[in-house]
Amino acid sequence: MALKTVVVTGFGLFRDYTMNPSWEIAQKLHTTGIIEELNINLITTCIPVCYKDVDQIVPLLWFQHEPALMVHLGVSHLSKKLTIELIANGHGYCKTDINGDFPDNECLAYNELKTGLKVECTDELDVCTSQDAGR
């Protein structure tokens, strides 16, 4: 039986940061034993903080790997815990990327995407959920 593929992305450098913790964490997943524990094929990749790259790379990852799950790790200076975003925004991004570009004016067919996964947080983990994906 073929292993289920899970793709985990981290992001590259942005603003004045000399490293992005999301990519540091994604890289380390290979050393945690999670591959053996969950019996998965784990793919990790770093995506530049560039709107055009995100628009090209994410669909390509879906096409190339046909994952059962794709998780995009990110960071926020506002959060004190691991936060699971329950939504993604399709518009409203008004900050420039690493190339000084703004996103194209095209929006997703839906202004907001919601997870189809059942996400519950427990007291055993220092994790919370959020309905504010930020921009």
GROMACS .gro file of C-alpha atoms in nm:
model
  135
    1MET     CA    1   0.000   0.000   0.000
    2ALA     CA    2   0.135   0.341  -0.095
    3LEU     CA    3   0.209   0.584   0.182
    4LYS     CA    4  -0.010   0.892   0.209
    5THR     CA    5   0.178   1.207   0.124
    6VAL     CA    6   0.177   1.510   0.351
    7VAL     CA    7   0.328   1.836   0.225
    8VAL     CA    8   0.442   2.090   0.483
    9THR     CA    9   0.558   2.432   0.369
   10GLY     CA   10   0.752   2.694   0.554
   11PHE     CA   11   0.826   3.039   0.424
   12GLY     CA   12   1.145   3.224   0.341
   13LEU     CA   13   1.292   3.544   0.474
   14PHE     CA   14   1.096   3.867   0.487
   15ARG     CA   15   1.133   4.221   0.623
   16ASP     CA   16   1.431   4.237   0.860
   17TYR     CA   17   1.415   3.873   0.973
   18THR     CA   18   1.736   3.675   0.931
   19MET     CA   19   1.549   3.344   0.952
   20ASN     CA   20   1.188   3.235   0.931
   21PRO     CA   21   1.086   2.996   1.211
   22SER     CA   22   0.820   2.840   0.988
   23TRP     CA   23   1.086   2.699   0.756
   24GLU     CA   24   1.313   2.604   1.046
   25ILE     CA   25   1.030   2.397   1.196
   26ALA     CA   26   0.931   2.239   0.864
   27GLN     CA   27   1.289   2.122   0.801
   28LYS     CA   28   1.315   1.964   1.144
   29LEU     CA   29   1.003   1.751   1.099
   30HIS     CA   30   1.215   1.488   0.923
   31THR     CA   31   1.411   1.430   1.246
   32THR     CA   32   1.115   1.400   1.484
   33GLY     CA   33   1.002   1.045   1.410
   34ILE     CA   34   0.669   1.170   1.273
   35ILE     CA   35   0.727   0.994   0.939
   36GLU     CA   36   0.753   0.653   1.104
   37GLU     CA   37   0.486   0.725   1.365
   38LEU     CA   38   0.225   0.829   1.109
   39ASN     CA   39   0.357   0.608   0.827
   40ILE     CA   40   0.360   0.894   0.577
   41ASN     CA   41   0.564   1.028   0.291
   42LEU     CA   42   0.663   1.375   0.416
   43ILE     CA   43   0.753   1.648   0.169
   44THR     CA   44   0.881   1.980   0.305
   45THR     CA   45   0.953   2.288   0.100
   46CYS     CA   46   1.032   2.653   0.154
   47ILE     CA   47   0.820   2.907  -0.031
   48PRO     CA   48   0.957   3.259  -0.085
   49VAL     CA   49   0.746   3.537   0.068
   50CYS     CA   50   0.649   3.647  -0.282
   51TYR     CA   51   0.290   3.659  -0.406
   52LYS     CA   52   0.374   3.531  -0.756
   53ASP     CA   53   0.581   3.242  -0.619
   54VAL     CA   54   0.302   3.137  -0.383
   55ASP     CA   55   0.052   3.150  -0.671
   56GLN     CA   56   0.276   2.923  -0.880
   57ILE     CA   57   0.431   2.689  -0.623
   58VAL     CA   58   0.125   2.586  -0.421
   59PRO     CA   59  -0.079   2.454  -0.718
   60LEU     CA   60   0.235   2.282  -0.849
   61LEU     CA   61   0.285   2.104  -0.515
   62TRP     CA   62  -0.076   1.976  -0.530
   63PHE     CA   63  -0.023   1.855  -0.888
   64GLN     CA   64   0.320   1.695  -0.833
   65HIS     CA   65   0.258   1.519  -0.503
   66GLU     CA   66  -0.123   1.471  -0.485
   67PRO     CA   67  -0.104   1.501  -0.106
   68ALA     CA   68  -0.367   1.378   0.136
   69LEU     CA   69  -0.289   1.692   0.338
   70MET     CA   70  -0.097   2.015   0.284
   71VAL     CA   71  -0.004   2.235   0.579
   72HIS     CA   72   0.141   2.584   0.542
   73LEU     CA   73   0.335   2.693   0.851
   74GLY     CA   74   0.354   3.062   0.930
   75VAL     CA   75   0.453   3.293   1.212
   76SER     CA   76   0.291   3.581   1.393
   77HIS     CA   77   0.444   3.811   1.648
   78LEU     CA   78   0.097   3.835   1.804
   79SER     CA   79   0.064   3.467   1.892
   80LYS     CA   80   0.213   3.303   2.198
   81LYS     CA   81   0.106   2.952   2.090
   82LEU     CA   82   0.095   2.733   1.786
   83THR     CA   83  -0.215   2.862   1.608
   84ILE     CA   84  -0.419   2.661   1.360
   85GLU     CA   85  -0.586   2.891   1.111
   86LEU     CA   86  -0.936   2.777   1.028
   87ILE     CA   87  -0.972   3.014   0.732
   88ALA     CA   88  -0.768   3.164   0.449
   89ASN     CA   89  -0.837   3.499   0.288
   90GLY     CA   90  -0.861   3.541  -0.088
   91HIS     CA   91  -0.820   3.916  -0.090
   92GLY     CA   92  -0.725   4.217   0.118
   93TYR     CA   93  -0.349   4.173   0.119
   94CYS     CA   94  -0.207   4.525   0.107
   95LYS     CA   95   0.158   4.476   0.208
   96THR     CA   96   0.440   4.432  -0.038
   97ASP     CA   97   0.628   4.104  -0.067
   98ILE     CA   98   1.006   4.055  -0.066
   99ASN     CA   99   1.024   4.194  -0.420
  100GLY     CA  100   0.827   4.505  -0.331
  101ASP     CA  101   0.527   4.379  -0.527
  102PHE     CA  102   0.163   4.379  -0.434
  103PRO     CA  103  -0.061   4.083  -0.516
  104ASP     CA  104  -0.250   4.078  -0.842
  105ASN     CA  105  -0.599   4.221  -0.809
  106GLU     CA  106  -0.744   3.880  -0.884
  107CYS     CA  107  -0.922   3.723  -0.589
  108LEU     CA  108  -1.015   3.366  -0.529
  109ALA     CA  109  -1.361   3.262  -0.638
  110TYR     CA  110  -1.449   3.274  -0.270
  111ASN     CA  111  -1.336   3.561  -0.051
  112GLU     CA  112  -1.266   3.319   0.230
  113LEU     CA  113  -1.174   2.951   0.236
  114LYS     CA  114  -1.263   2.746   0.543
  115THR     CA  115  -1.099   2.424   0.650
  116GLY     CA  116  -1.289   2.103   0.589
  117LEU     CA  117  -1.098   1.931   0.868
  118LYS     CA  118  -1.232   1.874   1.215
  119VAL     CA  119  -0.991   2.073   1.430
  120GLU     CA  120  -1.009   2.044   1.805
  121CYS     CA  121  -0.757   2.173   2.054
  122THR     CA  122  -0.683   1.997   2.379
  123ASP     CA  123  -0.528   2.103   2.704
  124GLU     CA  124  -0.249   1.852   2.636
  125LEU     CA  125  -0.101   2.074   2.364
  126ASP     CA  126  -0.019   2.444   2.371
  127VAL     CA  127  -0.230   2.503   2.060
  128CYS     CA  128  -0.520   2.730   1.972
  129THR     CA  129  -0.735   2.799   1.668
  130SER     CA  130  -0.794   3.127   1.491
  131GLN     CA  131  -1.058   3.269   1.258
  132ASP     CA  132  -0.824   3.560   1.170
  133ALA     CA  133  -0.570   3.455   0.908
  134GLY     CA  134  -0.423   3.804   0.902
  135ARG     CA  135  -0.301   3.993   0.602
   0.00000   0.00000   0.00000
